[in-house]
Short mmCIF file of C-alpha atoms in Angstrom, two decimals:
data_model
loop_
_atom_site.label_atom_id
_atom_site.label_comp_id
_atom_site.label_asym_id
_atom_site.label_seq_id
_atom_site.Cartn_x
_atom_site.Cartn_y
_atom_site.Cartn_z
CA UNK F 1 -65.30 110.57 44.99
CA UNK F 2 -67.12 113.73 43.47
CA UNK F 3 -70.44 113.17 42.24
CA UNK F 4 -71.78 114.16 39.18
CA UNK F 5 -73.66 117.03 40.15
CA UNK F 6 -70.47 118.68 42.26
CA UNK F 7 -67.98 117.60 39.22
CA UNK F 8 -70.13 120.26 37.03
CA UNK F 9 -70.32 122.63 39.52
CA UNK F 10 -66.30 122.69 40.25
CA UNK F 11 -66.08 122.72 36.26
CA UNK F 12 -68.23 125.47 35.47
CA UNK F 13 -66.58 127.37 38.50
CA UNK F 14 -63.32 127.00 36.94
CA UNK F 15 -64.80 128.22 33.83
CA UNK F 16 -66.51 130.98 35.81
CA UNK F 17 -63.21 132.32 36.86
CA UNK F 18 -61.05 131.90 34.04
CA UNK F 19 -63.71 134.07 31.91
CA UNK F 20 -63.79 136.14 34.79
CA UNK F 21 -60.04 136.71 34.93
CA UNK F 22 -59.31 137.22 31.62
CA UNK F 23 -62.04 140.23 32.24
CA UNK F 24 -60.39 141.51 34.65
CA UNK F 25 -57.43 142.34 32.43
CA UNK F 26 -59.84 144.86 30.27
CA UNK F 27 -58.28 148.43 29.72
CA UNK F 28 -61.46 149.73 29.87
CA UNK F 29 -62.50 148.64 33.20
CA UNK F 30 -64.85 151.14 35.04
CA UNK F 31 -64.97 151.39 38.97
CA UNK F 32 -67.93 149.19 40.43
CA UNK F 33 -69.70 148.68 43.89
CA UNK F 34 -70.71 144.87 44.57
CA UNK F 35 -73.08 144.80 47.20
CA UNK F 36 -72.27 140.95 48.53
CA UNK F 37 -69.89 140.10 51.23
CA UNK F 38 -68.73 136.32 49.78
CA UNK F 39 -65.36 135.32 49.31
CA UNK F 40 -66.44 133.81 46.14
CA UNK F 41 -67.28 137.13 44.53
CA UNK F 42 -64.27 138.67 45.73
CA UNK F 43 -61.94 136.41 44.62
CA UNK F 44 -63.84 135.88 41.15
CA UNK F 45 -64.30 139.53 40.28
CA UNK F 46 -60.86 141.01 42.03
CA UNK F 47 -61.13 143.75 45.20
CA UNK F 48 -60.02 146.81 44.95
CA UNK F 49 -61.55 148.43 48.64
CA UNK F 50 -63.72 146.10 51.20
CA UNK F 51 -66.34 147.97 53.07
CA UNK F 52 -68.98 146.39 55.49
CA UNK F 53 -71.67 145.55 53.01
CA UNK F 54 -69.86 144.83 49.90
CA UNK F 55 -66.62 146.03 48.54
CA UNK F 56 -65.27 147.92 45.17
CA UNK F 57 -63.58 146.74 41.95
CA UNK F 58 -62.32 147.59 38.69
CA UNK F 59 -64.78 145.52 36.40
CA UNK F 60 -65.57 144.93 32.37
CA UNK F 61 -69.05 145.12 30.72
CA UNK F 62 -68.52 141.49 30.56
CA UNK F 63 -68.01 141.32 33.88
CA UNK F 64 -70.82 143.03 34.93
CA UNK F 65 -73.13 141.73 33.05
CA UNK F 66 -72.39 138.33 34.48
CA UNK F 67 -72.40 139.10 38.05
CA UNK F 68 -76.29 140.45 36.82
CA UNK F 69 -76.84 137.46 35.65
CA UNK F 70 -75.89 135.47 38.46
CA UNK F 71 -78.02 137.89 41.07
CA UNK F 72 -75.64 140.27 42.42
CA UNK F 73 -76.37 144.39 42.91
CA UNK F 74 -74.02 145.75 41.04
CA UNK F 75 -73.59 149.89 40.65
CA UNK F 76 -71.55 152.33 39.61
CA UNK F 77 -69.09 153.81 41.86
CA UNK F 78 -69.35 157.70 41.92
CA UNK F 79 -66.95 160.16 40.90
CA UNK F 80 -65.96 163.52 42.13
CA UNK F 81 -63.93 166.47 40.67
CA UNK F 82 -61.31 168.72 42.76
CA UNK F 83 -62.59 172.46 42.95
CA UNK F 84 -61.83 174.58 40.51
CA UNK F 85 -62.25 171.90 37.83
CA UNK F 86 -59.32 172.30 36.27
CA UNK F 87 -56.05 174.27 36.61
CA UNK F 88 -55.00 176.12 33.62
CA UNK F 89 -51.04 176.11 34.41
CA UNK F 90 -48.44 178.25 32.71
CA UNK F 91 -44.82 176.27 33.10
CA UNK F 92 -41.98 178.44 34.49
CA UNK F 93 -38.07 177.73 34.11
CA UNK F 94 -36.83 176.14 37.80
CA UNK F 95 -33.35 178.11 37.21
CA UNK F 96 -35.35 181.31 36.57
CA UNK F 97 -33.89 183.89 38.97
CA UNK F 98 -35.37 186.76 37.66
CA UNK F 99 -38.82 188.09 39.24
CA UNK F 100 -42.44 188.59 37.20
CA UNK F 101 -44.60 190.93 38.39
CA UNK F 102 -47.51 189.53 40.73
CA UNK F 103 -50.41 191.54 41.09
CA UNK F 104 -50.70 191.53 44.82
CA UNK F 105 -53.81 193.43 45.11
CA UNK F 106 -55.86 192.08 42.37
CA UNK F 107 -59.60 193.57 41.79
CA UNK F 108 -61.40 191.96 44.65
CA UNK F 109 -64.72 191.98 43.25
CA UNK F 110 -66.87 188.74 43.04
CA UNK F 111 -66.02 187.04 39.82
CA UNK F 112 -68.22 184.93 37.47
CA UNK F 113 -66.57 181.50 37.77
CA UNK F 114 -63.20 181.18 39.63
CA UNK F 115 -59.67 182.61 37.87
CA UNK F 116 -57.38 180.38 36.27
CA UNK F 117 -54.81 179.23 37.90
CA UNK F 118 -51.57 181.71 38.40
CA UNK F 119 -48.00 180.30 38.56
CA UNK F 120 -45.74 183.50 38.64
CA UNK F 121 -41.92 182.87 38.01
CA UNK F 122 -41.13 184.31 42.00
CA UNK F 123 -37.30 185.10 42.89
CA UNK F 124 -35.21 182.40 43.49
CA UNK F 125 -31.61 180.87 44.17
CA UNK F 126 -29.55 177.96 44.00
CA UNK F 127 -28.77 176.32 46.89
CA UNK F 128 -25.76 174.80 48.66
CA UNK F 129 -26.94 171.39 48.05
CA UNK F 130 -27.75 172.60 44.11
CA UNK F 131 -31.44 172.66 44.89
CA UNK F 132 -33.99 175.53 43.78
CA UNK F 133 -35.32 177.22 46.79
CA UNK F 134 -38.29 179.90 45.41
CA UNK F 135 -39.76 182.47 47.56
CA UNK F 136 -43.48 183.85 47.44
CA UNK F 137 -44.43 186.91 47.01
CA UNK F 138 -45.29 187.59 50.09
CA UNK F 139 -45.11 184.82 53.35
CA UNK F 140 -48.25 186.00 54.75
CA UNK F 141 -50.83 186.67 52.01
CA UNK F 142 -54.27 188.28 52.10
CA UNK F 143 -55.84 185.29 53.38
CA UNK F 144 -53.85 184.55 56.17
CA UNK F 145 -53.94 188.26 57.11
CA UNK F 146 -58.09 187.88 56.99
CA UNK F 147 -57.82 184.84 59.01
CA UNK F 148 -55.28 186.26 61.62
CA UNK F 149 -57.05 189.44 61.53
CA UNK F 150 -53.99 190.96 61.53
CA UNK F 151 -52.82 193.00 58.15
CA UNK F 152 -49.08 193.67 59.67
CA UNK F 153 -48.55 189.87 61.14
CA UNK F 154 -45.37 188.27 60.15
CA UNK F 155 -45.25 184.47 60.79
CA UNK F 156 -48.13 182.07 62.55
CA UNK F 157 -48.08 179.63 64.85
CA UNK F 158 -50.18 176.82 66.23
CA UNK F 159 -51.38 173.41 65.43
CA UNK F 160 -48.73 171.05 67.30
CA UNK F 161 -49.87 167.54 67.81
CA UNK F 162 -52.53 167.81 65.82
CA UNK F 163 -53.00 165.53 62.57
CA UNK F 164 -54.48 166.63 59.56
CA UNK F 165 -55.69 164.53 56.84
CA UNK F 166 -55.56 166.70 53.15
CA UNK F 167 -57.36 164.17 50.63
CA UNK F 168 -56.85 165.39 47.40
CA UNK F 169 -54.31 165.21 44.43
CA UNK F 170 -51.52 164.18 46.74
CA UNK F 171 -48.71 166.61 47.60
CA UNK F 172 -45.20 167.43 46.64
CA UNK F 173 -43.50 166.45 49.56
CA UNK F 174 -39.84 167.84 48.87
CA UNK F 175 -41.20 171.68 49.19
CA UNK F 176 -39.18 173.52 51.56
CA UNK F 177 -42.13 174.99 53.23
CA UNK F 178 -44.15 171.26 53.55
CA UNK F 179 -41.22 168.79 53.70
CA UNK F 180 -41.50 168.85 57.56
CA UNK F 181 -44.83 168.81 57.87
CA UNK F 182 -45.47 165.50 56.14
CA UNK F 183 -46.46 162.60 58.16
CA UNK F 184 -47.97 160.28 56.51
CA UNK F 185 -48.12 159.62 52.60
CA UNK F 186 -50.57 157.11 50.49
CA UNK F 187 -51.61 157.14 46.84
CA UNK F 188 -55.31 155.36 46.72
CA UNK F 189 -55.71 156.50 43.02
CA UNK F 190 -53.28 153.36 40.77
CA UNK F 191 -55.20 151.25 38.59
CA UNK F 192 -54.10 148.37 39.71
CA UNK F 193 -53.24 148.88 43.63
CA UNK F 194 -55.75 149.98 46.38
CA UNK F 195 -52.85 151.60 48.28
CA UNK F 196 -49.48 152.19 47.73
CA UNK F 197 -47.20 153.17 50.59
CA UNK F 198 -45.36 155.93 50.58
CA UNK F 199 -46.09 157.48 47.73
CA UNK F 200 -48.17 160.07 46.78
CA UNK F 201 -47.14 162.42 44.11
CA UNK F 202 -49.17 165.52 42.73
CA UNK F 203 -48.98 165.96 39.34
CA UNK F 204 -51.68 168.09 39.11
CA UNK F 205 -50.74 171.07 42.14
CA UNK F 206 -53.85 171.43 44.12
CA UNK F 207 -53.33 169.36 46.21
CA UNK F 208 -50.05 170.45 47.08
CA UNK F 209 -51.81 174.39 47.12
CA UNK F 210 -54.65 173.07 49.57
CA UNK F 211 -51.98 171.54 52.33
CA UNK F 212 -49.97 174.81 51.99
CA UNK F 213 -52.61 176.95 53.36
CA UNK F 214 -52.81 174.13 56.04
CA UNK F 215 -49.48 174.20 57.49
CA UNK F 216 -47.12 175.67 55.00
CA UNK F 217 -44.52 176.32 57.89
CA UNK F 218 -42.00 178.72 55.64
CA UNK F 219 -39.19 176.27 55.54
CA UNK F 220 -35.94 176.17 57.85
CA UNK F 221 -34.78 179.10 56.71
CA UNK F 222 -38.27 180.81 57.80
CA UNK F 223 -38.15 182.24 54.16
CA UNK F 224 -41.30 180.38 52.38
CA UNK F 225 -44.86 180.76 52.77
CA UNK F 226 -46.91 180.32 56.16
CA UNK F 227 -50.03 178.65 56.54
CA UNK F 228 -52.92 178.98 59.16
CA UNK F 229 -51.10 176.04 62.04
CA UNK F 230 -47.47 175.69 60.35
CA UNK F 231 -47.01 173.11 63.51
CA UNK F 232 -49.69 170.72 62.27
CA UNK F 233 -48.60 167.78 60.50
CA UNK F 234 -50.33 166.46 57.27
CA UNK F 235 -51.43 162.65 56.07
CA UNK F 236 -50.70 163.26 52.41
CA UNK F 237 -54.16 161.00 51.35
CA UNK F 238 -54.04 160.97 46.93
CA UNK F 239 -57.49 160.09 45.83
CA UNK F 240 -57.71 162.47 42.96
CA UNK F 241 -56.11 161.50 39.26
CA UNK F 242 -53.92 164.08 37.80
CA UNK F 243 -56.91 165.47 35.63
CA UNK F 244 -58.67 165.77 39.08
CA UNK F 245 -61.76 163.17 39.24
CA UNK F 246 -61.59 161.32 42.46
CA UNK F 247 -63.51 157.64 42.97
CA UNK F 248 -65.73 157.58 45.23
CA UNK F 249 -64.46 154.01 46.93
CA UNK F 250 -60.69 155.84 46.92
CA UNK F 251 -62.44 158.58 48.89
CA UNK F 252 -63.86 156.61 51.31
CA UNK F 253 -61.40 153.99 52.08
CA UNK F 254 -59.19 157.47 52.59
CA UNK F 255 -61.32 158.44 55.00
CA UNK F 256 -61.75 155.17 57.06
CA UNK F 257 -57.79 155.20 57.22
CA UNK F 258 -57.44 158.43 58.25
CA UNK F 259 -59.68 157.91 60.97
CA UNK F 260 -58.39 154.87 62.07
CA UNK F 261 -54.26 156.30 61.89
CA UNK F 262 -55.42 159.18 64.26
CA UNK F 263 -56.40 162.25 61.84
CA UNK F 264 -57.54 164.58 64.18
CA UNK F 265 -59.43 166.93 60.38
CA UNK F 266 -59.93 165.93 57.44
CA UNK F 267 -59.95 168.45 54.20
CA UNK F 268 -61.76 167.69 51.23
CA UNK F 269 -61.58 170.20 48.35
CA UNK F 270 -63.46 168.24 45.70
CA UNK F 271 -67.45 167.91 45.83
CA UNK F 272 -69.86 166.16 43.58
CA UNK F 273 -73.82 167.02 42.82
CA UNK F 274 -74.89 163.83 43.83
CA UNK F 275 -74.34 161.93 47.13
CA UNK F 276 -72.63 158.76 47.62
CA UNK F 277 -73.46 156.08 50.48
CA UNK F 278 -69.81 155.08 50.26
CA UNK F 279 -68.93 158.42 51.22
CA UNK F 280 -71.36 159.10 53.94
CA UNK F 281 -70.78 155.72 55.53
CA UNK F 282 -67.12 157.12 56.03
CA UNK F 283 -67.76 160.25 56.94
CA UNK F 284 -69.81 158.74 59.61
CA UNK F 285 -67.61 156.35 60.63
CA UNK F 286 -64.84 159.20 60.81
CA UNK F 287 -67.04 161.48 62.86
CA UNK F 288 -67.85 158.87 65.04
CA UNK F 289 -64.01 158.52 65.71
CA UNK F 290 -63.59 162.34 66.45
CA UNK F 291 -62.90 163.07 63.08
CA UNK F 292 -63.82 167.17 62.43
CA UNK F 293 -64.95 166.85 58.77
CA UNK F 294 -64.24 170.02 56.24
CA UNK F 295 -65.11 170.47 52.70
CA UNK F 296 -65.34 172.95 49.96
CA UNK F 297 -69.01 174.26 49.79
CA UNK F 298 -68.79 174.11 45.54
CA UNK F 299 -68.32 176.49 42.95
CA UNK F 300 -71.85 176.65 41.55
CA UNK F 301 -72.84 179.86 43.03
CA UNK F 302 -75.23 182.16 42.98
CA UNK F 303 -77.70 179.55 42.92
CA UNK F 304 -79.41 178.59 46.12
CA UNK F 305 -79.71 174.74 47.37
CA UNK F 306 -75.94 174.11 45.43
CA UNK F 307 -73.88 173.16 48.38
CA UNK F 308 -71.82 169.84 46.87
CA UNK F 309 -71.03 167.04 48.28
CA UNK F 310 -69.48 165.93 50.88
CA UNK F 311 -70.08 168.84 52.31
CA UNK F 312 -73.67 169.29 51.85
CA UNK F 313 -73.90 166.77 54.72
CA UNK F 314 -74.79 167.88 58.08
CA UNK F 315 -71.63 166.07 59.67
CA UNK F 316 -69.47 168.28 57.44
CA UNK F 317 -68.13 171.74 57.44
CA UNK F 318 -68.98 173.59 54.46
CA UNK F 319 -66.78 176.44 53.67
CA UNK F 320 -67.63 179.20 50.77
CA UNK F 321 -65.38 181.64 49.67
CA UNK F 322 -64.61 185.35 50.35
CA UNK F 323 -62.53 188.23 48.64
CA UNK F 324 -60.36 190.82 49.71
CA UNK F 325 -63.37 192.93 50.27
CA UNK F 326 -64.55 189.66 52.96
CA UNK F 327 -67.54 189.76 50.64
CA UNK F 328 -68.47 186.19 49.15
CA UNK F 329 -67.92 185.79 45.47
CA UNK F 330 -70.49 185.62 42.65
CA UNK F 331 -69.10 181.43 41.45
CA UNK F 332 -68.98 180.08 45.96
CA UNK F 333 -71.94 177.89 46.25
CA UNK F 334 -74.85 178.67 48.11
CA UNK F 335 -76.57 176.69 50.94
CA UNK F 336 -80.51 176.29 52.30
CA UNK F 337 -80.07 177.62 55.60
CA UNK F 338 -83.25 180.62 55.11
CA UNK F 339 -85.33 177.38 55.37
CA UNK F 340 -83.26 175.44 58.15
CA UNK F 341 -83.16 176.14 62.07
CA UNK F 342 -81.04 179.23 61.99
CA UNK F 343 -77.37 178.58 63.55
CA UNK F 344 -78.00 174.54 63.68
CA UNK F 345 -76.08 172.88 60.72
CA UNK F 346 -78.52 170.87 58.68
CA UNK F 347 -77.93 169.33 55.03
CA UNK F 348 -77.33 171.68 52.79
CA UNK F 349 -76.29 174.29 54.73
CA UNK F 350 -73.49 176.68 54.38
CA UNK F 351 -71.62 176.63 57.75
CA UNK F 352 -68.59 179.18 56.93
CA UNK F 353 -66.94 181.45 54.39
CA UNK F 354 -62.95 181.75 54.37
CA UNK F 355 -61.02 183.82 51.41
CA UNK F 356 -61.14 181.30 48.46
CA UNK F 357 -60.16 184.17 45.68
CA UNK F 358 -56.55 185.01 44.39
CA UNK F 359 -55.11 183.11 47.18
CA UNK F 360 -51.33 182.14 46.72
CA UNK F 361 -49.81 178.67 48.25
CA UNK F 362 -47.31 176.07 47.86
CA UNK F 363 -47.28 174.43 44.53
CA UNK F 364 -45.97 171.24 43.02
CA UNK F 365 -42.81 172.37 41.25
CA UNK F 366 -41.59 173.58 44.84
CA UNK F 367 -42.49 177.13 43.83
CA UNK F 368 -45.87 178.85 44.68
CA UNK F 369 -49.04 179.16 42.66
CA UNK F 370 -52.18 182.13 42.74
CA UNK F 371 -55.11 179.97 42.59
CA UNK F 372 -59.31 180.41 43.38
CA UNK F 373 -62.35 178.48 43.97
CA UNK F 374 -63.92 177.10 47.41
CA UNK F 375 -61.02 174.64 47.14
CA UNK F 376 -58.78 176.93 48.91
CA UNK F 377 -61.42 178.30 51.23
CA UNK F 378 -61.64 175.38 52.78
CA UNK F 379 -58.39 174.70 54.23
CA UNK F 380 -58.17 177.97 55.84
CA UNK F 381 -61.35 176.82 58.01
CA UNK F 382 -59.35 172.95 58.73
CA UNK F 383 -56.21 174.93 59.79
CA UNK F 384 -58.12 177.24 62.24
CA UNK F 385 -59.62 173.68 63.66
CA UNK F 386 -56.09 172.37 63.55
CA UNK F 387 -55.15 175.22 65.36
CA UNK F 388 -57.44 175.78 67.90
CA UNK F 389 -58.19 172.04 68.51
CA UNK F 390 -59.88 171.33 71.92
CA UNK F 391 -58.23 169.09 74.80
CA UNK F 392 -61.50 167.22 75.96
CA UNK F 393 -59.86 163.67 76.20
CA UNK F 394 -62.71 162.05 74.64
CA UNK F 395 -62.34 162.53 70.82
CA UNK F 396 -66.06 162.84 69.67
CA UNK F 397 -66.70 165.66 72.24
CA UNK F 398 -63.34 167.36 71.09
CA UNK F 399 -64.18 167.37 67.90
CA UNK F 400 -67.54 168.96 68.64
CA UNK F 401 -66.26 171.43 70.99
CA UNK F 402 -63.57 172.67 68.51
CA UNK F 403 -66.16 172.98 65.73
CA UNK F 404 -68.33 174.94 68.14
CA UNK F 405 -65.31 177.15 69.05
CA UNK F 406 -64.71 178.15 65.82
CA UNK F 407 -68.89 179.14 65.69
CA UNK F 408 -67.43 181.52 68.53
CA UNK F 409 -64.94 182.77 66.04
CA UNK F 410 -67.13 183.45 63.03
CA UNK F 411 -67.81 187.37 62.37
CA UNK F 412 -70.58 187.80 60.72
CA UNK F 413 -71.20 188.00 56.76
CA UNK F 414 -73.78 190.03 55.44
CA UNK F 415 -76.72 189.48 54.93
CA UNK F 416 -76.88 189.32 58.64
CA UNK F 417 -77.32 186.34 60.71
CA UNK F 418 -77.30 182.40 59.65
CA UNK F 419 -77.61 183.01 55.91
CA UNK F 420 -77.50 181.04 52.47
CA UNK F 421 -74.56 182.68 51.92
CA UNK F 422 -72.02 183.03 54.45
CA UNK F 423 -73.71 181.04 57.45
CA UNK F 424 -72.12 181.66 60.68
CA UNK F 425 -69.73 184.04 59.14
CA UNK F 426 -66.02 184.19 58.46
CA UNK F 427 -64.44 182.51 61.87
CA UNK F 428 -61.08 184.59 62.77
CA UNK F 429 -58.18 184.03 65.15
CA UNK F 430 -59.27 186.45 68.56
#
C-alpha cells in the first residue's frame, strides 16, 4: 500500500503533468533549452531535440515559469537569419516563353547593403512529359568563371563521392539541374515534429540558390546551370522557416546528423551576432567527425570585428564576398585577423572571399534567380572543398588537408597578405 506521503506526491505529479500538458498545447510557445537530463522533465515538458546536457522544447510562459520554480536552468534557444535577410521576389508566369532582358554585366562596384533579389522570366519550353524546363542566362556565370579561372569554360566537373550537407531553407528538389544531385532530404523546422523524413520544401528560394552553386549539374539534357562539383551530392538539411530565421536547436541537431550520415561539408549561409553553445557543441562534434565546416562571413560590412556566427568560430570557414572586379564589397563582413597570427585561423577571422554579388543559381520555382550577400559566397568555397576533397583515409586529417589545400588555392586579395578583409584570398581551381 502507498503511504501518505508517496499518495501526494503521485497526485501532485499527475497534476504536474496535466497543467503541464495542457501548456504544451499554447500557440504561442517559444523555443527553450532545459539544461537537465531526467526523464521526468522530458516527458513533463515535451522534447523537441536531446543533446548531451539537456535537450530543447517548444514551451509556454506558464511552462517556464514552473520549471523555474521547481529549479531547472531554463534559456532561450537562439535564433539565426539566412543571409541576405530577406528576398524581395518578383513572381514570373511558369508558361512564360518569352525572354526579359538580364543584365549580365551589372555595375560591379561594391554596393551599400546587398541587391534584392532578381528572378528574371529566362526562356523556356514545355516538355514531353508537360513539364516547364527554364534555362539561365548563361550555364556558367561570372562566379563560376572567377572560381574556374577560366572566362571561356563551358561545363565543370568534380566532386564524385563526396557528400555535402546545405543547411538552410530546404531545396526544391524537382529542378532539372538538382533533381540528381539530391541525396538525402529532412525538414527540422515543423512546429510540432523534430524531423520529418523526406521532406524538405523551400518556400522561401535560398536555399534552393545556395545548393545550386554547390552542384547545380545542368540537368540531363546538359542545358541548366553548372555549379562548382556538379558530381557532389547534397543532404537537403531545412532548418530555416520560410521568412528565414533558423532555431538554433534545429541547427544543431542538423549538424550532429549530418555528421553522423557521412557529410563529408557542411554549408551554412545564415549567421547570427551572438554565439550559441548549442551550435558550437555541434560544430565540434562535426569537426571532430571530419566534418569541413563553411559559413557565410555576414553582411555587416565595412565594420571590423563583424564576422557572424557560426562562422566567426575558428573551426569554421568564413567566406566574404567579391564582385566582378574580385574586389570585396562595401555590405561582406569584416574579420580581426590585423590582430591575430597572420595565416592561422583564429575567432573572428575572415578565412576567404568568393563572388557573393549578382550571382545567378537555381531557384525554387525550377527557374533561376540573380541573388547577393555572403550567402552565396559561401557555397562557392564548400564546392571547391567538395571538389578537391583529400583521400587521407582518416577523416579528421582529410578534412584538414583539404581545407589547407584550398589555403594553396587562395590568390591573394588586396590589401596584401592575411587581411580583415579578404584573408587568405580568393582560392581558385589551378
Amino acid at each position: 500500500m502507498l503511504t501518505t506521503k508517496k499518495l501526494v506526491f503521485c497526485l501532485l505529479s499527475v497534476v504536474f503533468l496535466t497543467l503541464i500538458s495542457s501548456a504544451h498545447a499554447s500557440a504561442d510557445n517559444g523555443r527553450y533549452f532545459v539544461k537537465t537530463t531526467k526523464g521526468f522533465w522530458k516527458s513533463a515538458l515535451g522534447v523537441r531535440h536531446n543533446f548531451a546536457n539537456g535537450f530543447s522544447a517548444n514551451l509556454s510562459d506558464f511552462q517556464v515559469r514552473l520549471a523555474k520554480v521547481f529549479g531547472l536552468d531554463v534559456e532561450p534557444v537562439g535564433v539565426l537569419q539566412i543571409l541576405p535577410d530577406k528576398a524581395a521576389s518578383s513572381s514570373t508566369d511558369p508558361l512564360d516563353t518569352t525572354v526579359s532582358p538580364i543584365n549580365t554585366t551589372p555595375d560591379p562596384s561594391p554596393t551599400a547593403t546587398p541587391p534584392p533579389t532578381e528572378i528574371p522570366t529566362p526562356k523556356s519550353i514545355i516538355t514531353a512529359n508537360k513539364t516547364v524546363r527554364y534555362f539561365p542566362s548563361d550555364q556558367t556565370p561570372w562566379g563560376i568563371e572567377t572560381m574556374y579561372d577560366d572566362p571561356l569554360i563551358a561545363s565543370t566537373s568534380g566532386g564524385a563521392g563526396i557528400n555535402v550537407a546545405v543547411l538552410d531553407t530546404g531545396i526544391y528538389t524537382d529542378h532539372h539541374d538538382l533533381k540528381s544531385r539530391i541525396a538525402q532530404c529532412e525538414d527540422f523546422t515543423s512546429l510540432n515534429f523534430p524531423l520529418i523524413d523526406n521532406k524538405c520544401d523551400d518556400t522561401n528560394g535560398h536555399g534552393t540558390h545556395v545548393a545550386g552553386i554547390i552542384s547545380a549539374d545542368a540537368g540531363t539534357d546538359n542545358k541548366g546551370i553548372y555549379g562548382v562539383a556538379p558530381e557532389s551530392k547534397i543532404f537537403a538539411y531545412k532548418v530555416c522557416d520560410t521568412d528565414g530565421s533558423c532555431y538554433a536547436d534545429d541547427i544543431a541537431a542538423a549538424i550532429y546528423m549530418a555528421a553522423d550520415q557521412g557529410s563529408n561539408v557542411i554549408n551554412m549561409s545564415f549567421g547570427s551576432d551572438q554565439g550559441s553553445p548549442l551550435i558550437l557543441d555541434a560544430v565540434n562534434y562535426a569537426t571532430s567527425h571530419g566534418v569541413l565546416m563553411v559559413a557565410a562571413a555576414g553582411n555587416d560590412g565595412p565594420f571590423t570585428d563583424s564576422i557572424d556566427y557560426p562562422a566567426a568560430y575558428a573551426s569554421v570557414i568564413a567566406v566574404g564576398a567579391i564582385n566582378q572586379k574580385q574586389s570585396v564589397t562595401n555590405w561582406s563582413s569584416r574579420g580581426i585577423n590585423s590582430t591575430s597570427t597572420p595565416f592561422i585561423v583564429e575567432d573572428g577571422d575572415v578565412e576567404f572571399t568568393a563572388p557573393g554579388e549578382y550571382i545567378e543559381s537555381t531557384w525554387n520555382n525550377g527557374s533561376y534567380a540573380i541573388l547577393s550577400g555572403t550567402s552565396m559566397a559561401s557555397p562557392f568555397v564548400a564546392g571547391l572543398a567538395a571538389k578537391y576533397w583529400q583521400s587521407d583515409p582518416d577523416p579528421v586529417k582529410a578534412a584538414q588537408e583539404t581545407r589547407d589545400f584550398l589555403h594553396s588555392l587562395a590568390n591573394d586579395i588586396a590589401p596584401v597578405g592575411d587581411d580583415n578583409v579578404s584573408g587568405f584570398g580568393l582560392p581558385q581551381v589551378k
